[in-house]
Coordinates of C-alpha atoms and ligand atoms in Angstrom, one line a residue:
X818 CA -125.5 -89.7 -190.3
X819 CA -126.0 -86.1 -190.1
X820 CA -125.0 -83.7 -187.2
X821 CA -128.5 -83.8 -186.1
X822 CA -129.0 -87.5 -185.6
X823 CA -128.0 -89.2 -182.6
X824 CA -126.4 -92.6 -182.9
X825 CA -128.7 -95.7 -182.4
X826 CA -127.0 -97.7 -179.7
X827 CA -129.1 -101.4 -179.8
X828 CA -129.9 -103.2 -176.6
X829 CA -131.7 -106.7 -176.2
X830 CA -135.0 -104.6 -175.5
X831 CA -135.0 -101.5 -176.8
X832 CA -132.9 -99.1 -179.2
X833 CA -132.5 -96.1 -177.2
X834 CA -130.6 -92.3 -178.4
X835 CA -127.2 -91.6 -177.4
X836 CA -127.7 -87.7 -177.5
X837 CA -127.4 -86.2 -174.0
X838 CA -127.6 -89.9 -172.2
X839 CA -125.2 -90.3 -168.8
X840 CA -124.5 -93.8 -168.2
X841 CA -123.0 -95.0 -165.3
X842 CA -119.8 -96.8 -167.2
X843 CA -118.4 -96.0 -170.3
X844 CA -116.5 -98.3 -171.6
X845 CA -113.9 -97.1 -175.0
X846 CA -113.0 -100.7 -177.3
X847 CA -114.6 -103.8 -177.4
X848 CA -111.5 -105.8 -177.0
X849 CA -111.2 -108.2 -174.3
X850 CA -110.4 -105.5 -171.6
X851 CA -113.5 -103.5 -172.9
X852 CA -116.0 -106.9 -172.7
X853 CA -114.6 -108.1 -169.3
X854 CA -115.3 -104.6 -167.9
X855 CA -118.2 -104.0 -169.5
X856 CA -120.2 -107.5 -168.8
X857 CA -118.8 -107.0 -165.2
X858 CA -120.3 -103.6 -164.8
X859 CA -123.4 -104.1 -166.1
X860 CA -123.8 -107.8 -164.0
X861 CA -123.7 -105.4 -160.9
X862 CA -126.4 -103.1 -162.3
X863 CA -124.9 -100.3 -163.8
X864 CA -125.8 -98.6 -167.3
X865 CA -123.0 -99.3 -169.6
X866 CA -122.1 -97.8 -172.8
X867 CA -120.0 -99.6 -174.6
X868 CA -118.2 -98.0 -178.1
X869 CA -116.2 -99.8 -180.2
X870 CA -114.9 -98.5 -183.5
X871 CA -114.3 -101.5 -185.5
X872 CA -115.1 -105.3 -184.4
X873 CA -116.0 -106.5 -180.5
X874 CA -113.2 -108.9 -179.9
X875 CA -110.3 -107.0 -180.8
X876 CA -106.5 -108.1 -181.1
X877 CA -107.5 -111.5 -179.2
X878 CA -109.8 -113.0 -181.6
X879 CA -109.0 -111.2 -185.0
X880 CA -105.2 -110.8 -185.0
X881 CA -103.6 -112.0 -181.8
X882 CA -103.7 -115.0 -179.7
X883 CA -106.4 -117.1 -181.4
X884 CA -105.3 -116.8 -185.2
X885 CA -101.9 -117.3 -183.8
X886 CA -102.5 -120.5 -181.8
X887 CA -104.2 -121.9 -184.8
X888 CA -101.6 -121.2 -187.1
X889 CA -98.7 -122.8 -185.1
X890 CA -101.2 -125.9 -184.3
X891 CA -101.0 -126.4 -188.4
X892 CA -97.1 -125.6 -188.6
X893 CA -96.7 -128.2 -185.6
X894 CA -98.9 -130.8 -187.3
X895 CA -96.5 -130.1 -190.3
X896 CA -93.7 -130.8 -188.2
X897 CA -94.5 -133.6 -186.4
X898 CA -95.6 -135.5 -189.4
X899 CA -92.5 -134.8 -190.9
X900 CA -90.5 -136.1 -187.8
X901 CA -92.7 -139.3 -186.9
X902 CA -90.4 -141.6 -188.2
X903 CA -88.2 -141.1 -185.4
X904 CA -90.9 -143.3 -183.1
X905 CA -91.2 -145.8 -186.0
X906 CA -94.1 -144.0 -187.8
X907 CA -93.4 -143.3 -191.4
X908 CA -95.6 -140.5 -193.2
X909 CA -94.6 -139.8 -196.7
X910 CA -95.6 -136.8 -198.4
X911 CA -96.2 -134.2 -196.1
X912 CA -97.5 -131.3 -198.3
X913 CA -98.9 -127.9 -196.4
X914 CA -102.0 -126.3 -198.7
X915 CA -102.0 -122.6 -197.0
X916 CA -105.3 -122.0 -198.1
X917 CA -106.8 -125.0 -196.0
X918 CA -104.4 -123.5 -192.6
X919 CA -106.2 -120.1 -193.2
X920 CA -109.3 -122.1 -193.6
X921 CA -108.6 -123.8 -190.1
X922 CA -107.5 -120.3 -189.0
X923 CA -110.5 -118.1 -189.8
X924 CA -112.6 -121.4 -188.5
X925 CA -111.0 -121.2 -184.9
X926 CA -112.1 -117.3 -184.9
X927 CA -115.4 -118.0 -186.1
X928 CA -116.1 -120.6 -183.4
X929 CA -115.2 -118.0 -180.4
X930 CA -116.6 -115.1 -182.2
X931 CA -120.2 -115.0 -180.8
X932 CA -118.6 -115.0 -177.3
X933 CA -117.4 -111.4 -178.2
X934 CA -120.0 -110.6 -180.3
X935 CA -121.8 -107.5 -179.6
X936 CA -125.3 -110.0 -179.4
X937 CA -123.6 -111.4 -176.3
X938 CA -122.8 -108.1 -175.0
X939 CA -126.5 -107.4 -175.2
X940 CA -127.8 -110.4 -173.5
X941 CA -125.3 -109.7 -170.4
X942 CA -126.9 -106.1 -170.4
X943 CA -124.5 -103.7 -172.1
X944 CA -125.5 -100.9 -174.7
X945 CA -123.5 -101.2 -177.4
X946 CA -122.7 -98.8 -180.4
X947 CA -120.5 -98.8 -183.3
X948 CA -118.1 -96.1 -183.5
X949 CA -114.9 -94.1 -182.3
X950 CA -115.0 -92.4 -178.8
X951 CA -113.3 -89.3 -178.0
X952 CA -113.2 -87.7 -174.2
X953 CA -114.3 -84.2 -174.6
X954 CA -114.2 -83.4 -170.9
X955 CA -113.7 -84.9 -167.8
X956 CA -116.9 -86.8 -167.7
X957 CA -118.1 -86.4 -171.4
X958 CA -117.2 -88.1 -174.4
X959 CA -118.2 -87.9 -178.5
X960 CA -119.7 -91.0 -180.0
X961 CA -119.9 -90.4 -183.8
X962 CA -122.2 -87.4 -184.0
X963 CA -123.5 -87.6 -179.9
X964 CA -122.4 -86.4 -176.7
X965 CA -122.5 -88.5 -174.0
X966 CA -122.4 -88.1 -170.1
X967 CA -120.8 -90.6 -168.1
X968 CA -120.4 -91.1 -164.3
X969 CA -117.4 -93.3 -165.0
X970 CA -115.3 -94.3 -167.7
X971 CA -112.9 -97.3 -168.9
X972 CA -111.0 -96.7 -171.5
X973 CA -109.1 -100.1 -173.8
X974 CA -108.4 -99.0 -176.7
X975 CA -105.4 -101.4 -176.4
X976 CA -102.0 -101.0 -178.8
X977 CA -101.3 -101.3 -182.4
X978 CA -97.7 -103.0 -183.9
X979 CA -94.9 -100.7 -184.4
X980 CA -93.5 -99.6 -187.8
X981 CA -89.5 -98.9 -187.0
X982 CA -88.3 -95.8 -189.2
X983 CA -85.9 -98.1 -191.2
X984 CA -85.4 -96.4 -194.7
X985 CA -86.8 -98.1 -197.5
X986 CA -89.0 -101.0 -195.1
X987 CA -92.3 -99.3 -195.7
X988 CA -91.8 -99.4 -199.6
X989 CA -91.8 -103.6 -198.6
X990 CA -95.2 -103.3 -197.5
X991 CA -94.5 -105.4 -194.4
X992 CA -96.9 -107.3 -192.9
X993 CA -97.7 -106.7 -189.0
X994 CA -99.6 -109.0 -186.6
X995 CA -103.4 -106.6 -188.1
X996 CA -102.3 -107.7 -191.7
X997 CA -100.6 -111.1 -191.9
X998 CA -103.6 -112.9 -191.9
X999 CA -104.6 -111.7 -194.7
X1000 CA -101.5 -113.2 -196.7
X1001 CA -102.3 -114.8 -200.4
X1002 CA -100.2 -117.5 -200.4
X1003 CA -97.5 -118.3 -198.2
X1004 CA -94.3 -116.5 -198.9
X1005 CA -91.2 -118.4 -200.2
X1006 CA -88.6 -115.9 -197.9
X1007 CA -89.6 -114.3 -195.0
X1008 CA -87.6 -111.8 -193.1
X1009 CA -89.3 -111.5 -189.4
X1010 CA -88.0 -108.0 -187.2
X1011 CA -88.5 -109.0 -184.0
X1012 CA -87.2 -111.8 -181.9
X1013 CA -89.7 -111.6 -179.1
X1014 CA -92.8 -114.0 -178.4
X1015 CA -94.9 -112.7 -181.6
X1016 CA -91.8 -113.1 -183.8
X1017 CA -91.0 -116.3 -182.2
X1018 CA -94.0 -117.9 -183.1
X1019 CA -94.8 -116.6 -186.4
X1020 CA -91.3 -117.2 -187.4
X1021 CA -91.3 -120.9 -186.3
X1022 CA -95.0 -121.6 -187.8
X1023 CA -93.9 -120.2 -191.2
X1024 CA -90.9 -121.9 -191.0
X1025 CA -93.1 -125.2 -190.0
X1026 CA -95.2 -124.6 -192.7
X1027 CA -92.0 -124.6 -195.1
X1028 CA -91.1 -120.6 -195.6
X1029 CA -87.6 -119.7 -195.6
X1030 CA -87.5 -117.7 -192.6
X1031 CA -85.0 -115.5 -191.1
X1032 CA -85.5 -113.4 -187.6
X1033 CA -83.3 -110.6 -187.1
X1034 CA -83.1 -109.9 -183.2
X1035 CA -81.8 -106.6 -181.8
X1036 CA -81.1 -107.8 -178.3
X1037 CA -78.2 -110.7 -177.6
X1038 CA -80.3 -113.1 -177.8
X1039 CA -84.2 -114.5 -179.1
X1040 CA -87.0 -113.4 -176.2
X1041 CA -85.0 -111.2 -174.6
X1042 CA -87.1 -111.0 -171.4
X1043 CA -87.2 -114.6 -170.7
X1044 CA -84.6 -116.8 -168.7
X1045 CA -81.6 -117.4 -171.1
X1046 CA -81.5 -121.3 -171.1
X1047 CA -85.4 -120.9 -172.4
X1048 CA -84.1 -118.4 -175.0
X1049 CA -81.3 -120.6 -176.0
X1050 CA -83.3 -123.7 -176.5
X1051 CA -86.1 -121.8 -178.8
X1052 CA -82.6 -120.6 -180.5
X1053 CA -81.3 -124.2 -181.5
X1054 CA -84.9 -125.4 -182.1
X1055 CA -85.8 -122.6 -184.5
X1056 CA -82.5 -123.3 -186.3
X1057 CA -83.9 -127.0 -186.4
X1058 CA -86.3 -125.8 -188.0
X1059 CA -84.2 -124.0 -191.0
X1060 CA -84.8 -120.5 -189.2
X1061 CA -82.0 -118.2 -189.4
X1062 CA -81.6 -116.7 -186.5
X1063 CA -79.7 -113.2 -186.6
X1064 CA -79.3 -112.0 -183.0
X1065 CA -77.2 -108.7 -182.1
X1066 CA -78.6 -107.7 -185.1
X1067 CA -79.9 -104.5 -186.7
X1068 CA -81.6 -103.8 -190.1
X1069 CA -80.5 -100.6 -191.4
X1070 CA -82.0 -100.3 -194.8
X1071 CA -84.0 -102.0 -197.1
X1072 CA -83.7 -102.0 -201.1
X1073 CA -85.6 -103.7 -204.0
X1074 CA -83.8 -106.0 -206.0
X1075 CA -85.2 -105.8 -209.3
X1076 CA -84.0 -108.1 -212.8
X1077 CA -84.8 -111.9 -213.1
X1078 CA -85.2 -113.1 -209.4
X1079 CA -86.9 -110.0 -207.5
X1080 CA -87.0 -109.8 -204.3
X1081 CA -85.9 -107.4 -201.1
X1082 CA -82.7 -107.1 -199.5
X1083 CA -82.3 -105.9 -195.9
X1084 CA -78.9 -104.0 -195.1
X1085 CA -77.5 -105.2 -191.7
X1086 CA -75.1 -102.9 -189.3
X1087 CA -72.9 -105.5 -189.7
X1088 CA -72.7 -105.3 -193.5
X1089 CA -74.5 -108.4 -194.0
X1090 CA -77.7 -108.5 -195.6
X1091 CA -80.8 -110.8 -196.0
X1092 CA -82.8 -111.3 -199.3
X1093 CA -86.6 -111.8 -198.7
X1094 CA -89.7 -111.7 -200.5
X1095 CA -91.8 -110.9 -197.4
X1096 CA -91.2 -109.0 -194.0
X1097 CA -92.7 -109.0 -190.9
X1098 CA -92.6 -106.5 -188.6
X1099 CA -93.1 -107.6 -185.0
X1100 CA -90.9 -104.8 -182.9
X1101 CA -93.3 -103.6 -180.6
X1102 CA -96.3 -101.7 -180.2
X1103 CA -97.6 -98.8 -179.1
X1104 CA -100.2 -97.8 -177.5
X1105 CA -104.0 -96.7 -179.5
X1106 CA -104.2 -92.9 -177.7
X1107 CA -104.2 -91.1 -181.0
X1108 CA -107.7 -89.0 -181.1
X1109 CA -108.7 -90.4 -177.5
X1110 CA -108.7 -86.7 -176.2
X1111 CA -106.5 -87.4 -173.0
X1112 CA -105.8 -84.2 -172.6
X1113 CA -109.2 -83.1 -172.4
X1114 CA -110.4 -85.5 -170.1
X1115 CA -107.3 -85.1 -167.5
X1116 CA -105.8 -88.5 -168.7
X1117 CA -101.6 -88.5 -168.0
X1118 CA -99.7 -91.0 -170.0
X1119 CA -95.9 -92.2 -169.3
X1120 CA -93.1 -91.7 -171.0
X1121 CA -93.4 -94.2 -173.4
X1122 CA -97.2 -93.0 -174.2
X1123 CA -99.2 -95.8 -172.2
X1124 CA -101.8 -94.5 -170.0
X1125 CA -101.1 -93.7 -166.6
X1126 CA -102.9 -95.7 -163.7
X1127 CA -102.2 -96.2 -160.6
X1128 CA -102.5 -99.9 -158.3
X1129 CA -106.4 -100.1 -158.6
X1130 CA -106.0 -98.8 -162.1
X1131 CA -107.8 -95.3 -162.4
X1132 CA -106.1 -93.1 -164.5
X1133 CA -105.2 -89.2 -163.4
X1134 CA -109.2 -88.6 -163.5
X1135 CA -110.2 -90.3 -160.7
X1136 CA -113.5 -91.3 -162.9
X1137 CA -111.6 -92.5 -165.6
X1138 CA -110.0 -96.1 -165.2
X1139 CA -108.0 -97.8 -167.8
X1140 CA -107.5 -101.8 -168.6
X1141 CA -105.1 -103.7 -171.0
X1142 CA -102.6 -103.3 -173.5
X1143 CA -103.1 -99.2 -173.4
X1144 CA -101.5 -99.2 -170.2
X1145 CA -98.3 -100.9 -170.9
X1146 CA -99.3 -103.9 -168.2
X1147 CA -97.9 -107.0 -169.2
X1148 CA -100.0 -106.9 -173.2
X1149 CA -101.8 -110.3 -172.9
X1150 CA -105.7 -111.2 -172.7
X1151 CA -105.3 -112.6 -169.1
X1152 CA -104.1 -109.2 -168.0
X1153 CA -106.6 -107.4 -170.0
X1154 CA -109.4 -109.3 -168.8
X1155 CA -108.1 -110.0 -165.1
X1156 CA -107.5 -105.6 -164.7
X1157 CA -110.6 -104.9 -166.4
X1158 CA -112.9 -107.1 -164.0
X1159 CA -111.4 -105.1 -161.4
X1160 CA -111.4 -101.8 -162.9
X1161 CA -114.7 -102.1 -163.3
X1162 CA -115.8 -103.6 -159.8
X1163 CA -113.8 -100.3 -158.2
X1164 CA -115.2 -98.1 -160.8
X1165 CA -119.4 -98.8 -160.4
X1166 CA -119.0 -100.3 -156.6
X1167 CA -116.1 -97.9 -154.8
X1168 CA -114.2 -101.0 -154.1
X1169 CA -110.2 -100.3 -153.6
X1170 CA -109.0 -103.5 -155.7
X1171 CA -105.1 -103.6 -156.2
X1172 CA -104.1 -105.4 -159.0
X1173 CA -101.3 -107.6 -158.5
X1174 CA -98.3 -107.4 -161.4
X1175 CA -95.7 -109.8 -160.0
X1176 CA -97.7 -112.9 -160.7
X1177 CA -98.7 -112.5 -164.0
X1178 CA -97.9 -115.8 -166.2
X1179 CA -96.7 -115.6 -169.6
X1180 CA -95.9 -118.4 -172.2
X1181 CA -94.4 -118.1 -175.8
X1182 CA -96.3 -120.9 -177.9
X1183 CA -93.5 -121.9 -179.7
X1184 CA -92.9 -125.7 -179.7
X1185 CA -91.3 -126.1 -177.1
X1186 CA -93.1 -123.7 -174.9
X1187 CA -92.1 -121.2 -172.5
X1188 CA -94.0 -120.4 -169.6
X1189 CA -93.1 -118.4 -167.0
X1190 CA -93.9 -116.5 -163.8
X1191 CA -92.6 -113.8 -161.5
X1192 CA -88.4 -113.8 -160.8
X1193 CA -86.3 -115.2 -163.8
X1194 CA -83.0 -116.8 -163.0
X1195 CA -81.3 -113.9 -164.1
X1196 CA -83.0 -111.8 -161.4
X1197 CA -81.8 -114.3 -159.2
X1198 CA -78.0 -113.6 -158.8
X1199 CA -75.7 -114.4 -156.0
X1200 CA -76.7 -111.2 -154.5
X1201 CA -80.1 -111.9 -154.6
X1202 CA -80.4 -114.4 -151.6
X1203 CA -82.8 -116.2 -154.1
X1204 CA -82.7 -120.0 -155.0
X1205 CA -82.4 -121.4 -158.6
X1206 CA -83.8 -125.6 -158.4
X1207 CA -83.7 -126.9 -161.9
X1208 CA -84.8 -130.4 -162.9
X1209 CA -84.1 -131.1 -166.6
X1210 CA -86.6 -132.3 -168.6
X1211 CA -84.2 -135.4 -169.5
X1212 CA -85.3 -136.7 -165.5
X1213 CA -89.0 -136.8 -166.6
X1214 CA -90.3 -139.6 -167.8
X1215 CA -93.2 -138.1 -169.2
X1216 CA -90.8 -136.3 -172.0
X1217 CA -88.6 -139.2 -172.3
X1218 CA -91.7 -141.1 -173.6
X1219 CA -92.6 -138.3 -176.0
X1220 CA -88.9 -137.9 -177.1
X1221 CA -89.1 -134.0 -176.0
X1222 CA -86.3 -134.2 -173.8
X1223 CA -85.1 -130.5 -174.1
X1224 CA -86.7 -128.8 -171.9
X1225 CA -86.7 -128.0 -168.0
X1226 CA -88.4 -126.8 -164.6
X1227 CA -87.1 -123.9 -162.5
X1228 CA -88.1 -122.8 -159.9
X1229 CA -86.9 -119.5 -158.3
X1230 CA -87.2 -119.2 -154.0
X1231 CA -87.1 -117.0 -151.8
X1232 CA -85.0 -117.4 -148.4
X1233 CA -87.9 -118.8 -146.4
X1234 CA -88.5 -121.4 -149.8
X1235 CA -91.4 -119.8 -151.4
X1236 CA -91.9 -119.4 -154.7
X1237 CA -91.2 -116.1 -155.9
X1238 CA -90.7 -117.2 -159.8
X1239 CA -90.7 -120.1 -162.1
X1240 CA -89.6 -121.3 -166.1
X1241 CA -90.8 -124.1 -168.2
X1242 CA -90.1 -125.1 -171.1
X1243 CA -91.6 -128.0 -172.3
X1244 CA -94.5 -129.6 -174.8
X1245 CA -97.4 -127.3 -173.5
X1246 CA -95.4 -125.9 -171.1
X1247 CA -98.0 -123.3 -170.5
X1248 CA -100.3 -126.0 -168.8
X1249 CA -98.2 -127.1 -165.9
X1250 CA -97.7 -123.5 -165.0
X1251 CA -100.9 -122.6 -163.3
X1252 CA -99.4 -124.5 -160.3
X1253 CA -96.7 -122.7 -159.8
X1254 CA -98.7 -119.5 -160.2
X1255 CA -100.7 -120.0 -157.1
X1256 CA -97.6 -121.0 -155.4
X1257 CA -96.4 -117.3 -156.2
X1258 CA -99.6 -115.7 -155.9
X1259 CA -100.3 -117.3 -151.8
X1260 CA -97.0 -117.5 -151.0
X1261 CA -96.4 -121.3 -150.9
X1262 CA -93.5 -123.0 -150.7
X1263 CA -91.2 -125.3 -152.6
X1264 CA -92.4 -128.5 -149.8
X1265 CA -95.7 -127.3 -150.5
X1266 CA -95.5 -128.6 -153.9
X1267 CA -93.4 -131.3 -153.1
X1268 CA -95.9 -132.4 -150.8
X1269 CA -98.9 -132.4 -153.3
X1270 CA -99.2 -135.8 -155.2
X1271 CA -99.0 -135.0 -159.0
X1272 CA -99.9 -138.0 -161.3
X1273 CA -97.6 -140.1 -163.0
X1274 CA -96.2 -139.4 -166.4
X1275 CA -96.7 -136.1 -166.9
X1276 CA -94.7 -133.0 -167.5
X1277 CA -96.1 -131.6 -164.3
X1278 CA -93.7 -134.1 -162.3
X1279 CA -91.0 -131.5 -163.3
X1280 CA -92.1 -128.9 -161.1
X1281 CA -92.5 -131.3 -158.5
X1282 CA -89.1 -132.8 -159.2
X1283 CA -88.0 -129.6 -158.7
X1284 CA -89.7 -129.0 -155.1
X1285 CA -88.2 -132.3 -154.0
X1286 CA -85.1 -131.1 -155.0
X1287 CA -85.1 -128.1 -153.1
X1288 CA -86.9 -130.0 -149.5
X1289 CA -83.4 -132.5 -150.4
X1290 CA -81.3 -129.9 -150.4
X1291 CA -82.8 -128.6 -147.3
X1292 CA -82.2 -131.8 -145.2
X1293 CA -78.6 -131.3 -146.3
X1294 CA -78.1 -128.1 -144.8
X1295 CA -76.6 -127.9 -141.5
X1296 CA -79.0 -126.4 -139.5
X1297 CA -81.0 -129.8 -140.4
X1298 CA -78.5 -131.8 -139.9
X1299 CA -79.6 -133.0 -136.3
X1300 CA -83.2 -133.2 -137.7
X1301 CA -81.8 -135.7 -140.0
X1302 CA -79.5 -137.7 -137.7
X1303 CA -82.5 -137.7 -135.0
X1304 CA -84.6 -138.9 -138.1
X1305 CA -81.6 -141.8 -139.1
X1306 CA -81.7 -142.9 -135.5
X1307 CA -85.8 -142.9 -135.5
X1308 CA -85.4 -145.4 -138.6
X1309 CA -83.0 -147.4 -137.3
X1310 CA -84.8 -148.4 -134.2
X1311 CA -88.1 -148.9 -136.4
X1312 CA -86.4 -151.5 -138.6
X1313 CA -84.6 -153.3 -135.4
X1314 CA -88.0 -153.6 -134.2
Ligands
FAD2011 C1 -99.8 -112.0 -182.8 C2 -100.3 -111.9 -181.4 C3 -100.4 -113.0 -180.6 C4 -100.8 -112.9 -179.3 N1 -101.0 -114.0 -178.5 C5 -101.4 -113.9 -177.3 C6 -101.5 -115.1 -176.5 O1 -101.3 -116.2 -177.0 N2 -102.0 -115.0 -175.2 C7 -102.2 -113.7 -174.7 O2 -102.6 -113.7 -173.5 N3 -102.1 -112.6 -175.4 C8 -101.7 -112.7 -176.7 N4 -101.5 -111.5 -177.4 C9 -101.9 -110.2 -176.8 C10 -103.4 -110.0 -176.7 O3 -103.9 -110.1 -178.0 C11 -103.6 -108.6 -176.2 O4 -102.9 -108.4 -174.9 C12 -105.1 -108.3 -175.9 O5 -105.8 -108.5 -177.1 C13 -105.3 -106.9 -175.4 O6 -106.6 -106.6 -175.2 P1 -107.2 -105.1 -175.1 O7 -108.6 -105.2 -174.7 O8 -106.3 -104.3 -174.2 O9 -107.0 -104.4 -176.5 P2 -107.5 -104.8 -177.9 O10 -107.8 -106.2 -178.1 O11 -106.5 -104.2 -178.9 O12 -108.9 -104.0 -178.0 C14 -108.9 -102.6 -178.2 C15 -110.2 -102.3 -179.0 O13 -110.4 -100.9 -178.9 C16 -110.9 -100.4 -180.1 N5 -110.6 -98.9 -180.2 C17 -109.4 -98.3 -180.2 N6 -109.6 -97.0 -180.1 C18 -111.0 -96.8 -180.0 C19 -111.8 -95.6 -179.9 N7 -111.3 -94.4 -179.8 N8 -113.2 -95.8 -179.9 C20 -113.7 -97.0 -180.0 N9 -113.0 -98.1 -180.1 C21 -111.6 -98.0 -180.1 C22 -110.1 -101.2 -181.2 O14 -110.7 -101.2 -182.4 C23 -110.0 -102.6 -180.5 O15 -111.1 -103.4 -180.9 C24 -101.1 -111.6 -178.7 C25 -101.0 -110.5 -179.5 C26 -100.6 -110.6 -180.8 C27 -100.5 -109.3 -181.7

């Protein structure tokens, strides 16, 4: 395309010119932040413009959560074929063919795909164009070759994996969340930076899958920001599963070893050092502001270079809103979509939405799972006023049945009993949270939930165990005491009857 040309942008009726166009939302990356605001927009009426550089869908469906998920539902397949025998079922020959799992992989993407395709965001109304956006004023923006006028903007351009500046590790050619999916065959050693949820779970599902794996963890301990028991329980079942696990631990260098068995070694602080064939990198990640033109358009980021917003998520430019992983919100596609529906409703409508951070829910989809929501236990100290009720998974009869007894329920309460956080960890953990996430999110407390009749076996029963508990404990305190002596006496007349 020459300087003269304006980009095409496609609709479902028309193809109309960029050049000199002011739409009424423009939206930068078609990730899940960019859809959600853009399909929302353009449902209330408003022209929307939305640019994305490479493929609608972003981390989500290409590189993130769905590749992910399908991965480790092969590597727990693997797993639990290889431990049926312990319920009596004996499966012989359990043999993993990597290409088929990255068939099975790329099938789950291709399934979803057309929800995020850029024919869906056509029929919903949206104008969408291929390319890379860059603010060029306040309310202007370049779209390849084309200037365009907007009334509002959104900008998700999301965040991209971290490379650490460890000498030597880029001559490795590791492999980040973008690239790993694009592995050959599946490595024989893999060294995993990163003890967090990403490294969890691609550390277990190789190691499921039969890779050597090692994860070398910075912080004390694996997922750093969850409650400890969770992290120690992912610890001893990762070793289970013949994962080293190297926490307190720092790579300082990496070197080729070259002669009859090649290979890499990583250099540890501690003088140690681990011999891989693959690494992958999973430290962080930063967010995609390079080339956005922040500065031009009156965009502030923080410190750590997310983009600034404030509660109803407009940025420094009061036209300019921002959704997702670019603004260092909790990075998952619940957030991103969640902020971006209401980013967008402020943005078109004036509405003065407040997003709500404190009830977020997040789960690692390692097997066990970790799900969790709002206060850890950690945050809960004696000083806190706060209340820890724990029921062990080994009191649920659902996991006793499935023999997946390690695992618990905690909830964390405020003074008055609400629930202000909550942990799982459990077989599909993640589905038994929603619950407690409402509880959080209204303000409902522990009887609340121990007044709701959950059915019988499931892993649910452990956050109701877990209400009981705490409405038990209640009756035992003394300013209930005469409630429950008055109660005693009430009982005691009706059986005397
Ligand atoms: C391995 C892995 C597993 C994950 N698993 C989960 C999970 O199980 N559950 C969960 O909730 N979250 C998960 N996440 C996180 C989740 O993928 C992200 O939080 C989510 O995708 C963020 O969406 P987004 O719209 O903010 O950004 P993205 O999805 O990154 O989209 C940003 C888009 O903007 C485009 N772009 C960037 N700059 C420009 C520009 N200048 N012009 C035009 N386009 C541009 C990019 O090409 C990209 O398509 C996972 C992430 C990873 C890496």
């Amino acid at each position: 395309m020459t300087a003269t040309q304006s980009l095409p942008v496609e609709t479902a009726h028309s193809v109309a010119p960029l050049e000199g166009a002011r739409w009424d939302l423009l939206v930068v990356g078609g990730g899940t932040a960019g859809i959600v605001a853009a399909k929302t927009a353009a449902g209330f009426g408003a022209s929307v413009l939305l640019v994305e550089r490479d493929r609608t869908g972003g981390d989500c469906l290409w590189t993130g959560c769905v590749p992910s998920k399908a991965l480790l539902t092969a590597a727990h397949a693997a797993a639990d074929a290889r431990s049926a025998s312990r319920y009596g079922v004996n499966v012989s020959g359990v043999a993993v063919d990597f290409a088929e799992v990255m068939v099975h992989v790329r099938r789950a993407i291709t399934t979803i795909e057309p929800t995020d395709s850029p024919a869906a965001l056509r029929a919903a109304g949206v104008h969408v164009a291929h390319g890379t956006a860059h603010l060029t004023g306040p309310q202007t923006a370049r779209v390849g070759d084309s200037i365009v006028g907007f009334a509002q903007a959104l900008l998700a351009s999301g965040a991209a994996p971290t490379i650490p500046p460890i000498p030597g590790l880029t001559d490795a050619s590791p492999w980040t969340s973008e690239t790993i999916w694009s592995l050959p065959a599946l490595p024989t050693r893999l060294l995993v930076l990163g003890g967090g949820s990403i490294g969890c779970e691609l550390g277990q599902a190789f190691a499921r899958l039969g890779t050597a794996v090692t994860v070398v963890e910075a912080a004390p301990r694996l997922l750093p920001r969850e409650d400890p028991d969770a992290a120690a329980l992912i610890t001893q079942t990762l070793a289970a599963d013949g994962v080293t696990v190297r926490t307190g631990a720092t790579v300082t260098a990496v070197t080729a070893i070259s002669g009859r068995a090649p290979g890499w070694r990583a250099e540890l602080a501690d003088g140690t050092e681990v011999v891989f064939d693959e690494v992958l990198v999973a430290v962080g990640r930063r967010p995609r502001t390079t080339g956005l033109g922040l500065d031009r358009a009156g965009v502030a980021v923080d410190g750590r270079g997310f983009v600034q917003v404030n509660a109803r998520l407009q940025t420094a430019n009061p036209r300019i809103w921002a959704a997702g992983d670019l603004t260092g919100h909790p990075p998952f596609t619940h957030t991103a979509g969640v902020h971006a529906s209401l980013a967008a409703g402020n943005a078109v409508l004036g509405l003065r939405r407040t997003v709500d951070v404190a009830t977020i829910p997040r789960v690692t989809f390692t097997q066990p799972e970790v799900a969790a929501v709002g206060v850890s236990a950690e945050q809960a100290g004696p000083q806190s006023g706060l209340m820890v009720r724990t029921i062990q998974h080994a009191e649920v009869d659902r996991a006793i049945t499935e023999g997946h007894v390690a695992g618990f329920s905690r909830l964390i309460l405020d003074r008055k009993g609400r629930v202000v956080g909550a942990t799982i960890v459990g077989p599909r953990a993640g589905e038994s949270l929603p619950e407690v996430v409402l509880a959080a999110r209204h303000g409902l407390r522990a009887r609340d939930l121990a007044a709701a009749t959950h059915a019988y076996p499931t892993y649910s029963d452990g956050v109701w165990k877990a209400g009981i508990d705490h409405v038990q404990h209640q009756l035992h305190e003394p300013g209930m005491r005469r409630v429950t002596s008055a109660l005693r006496t009430v009982r005691r007349a009706w059986l005397a009857r």
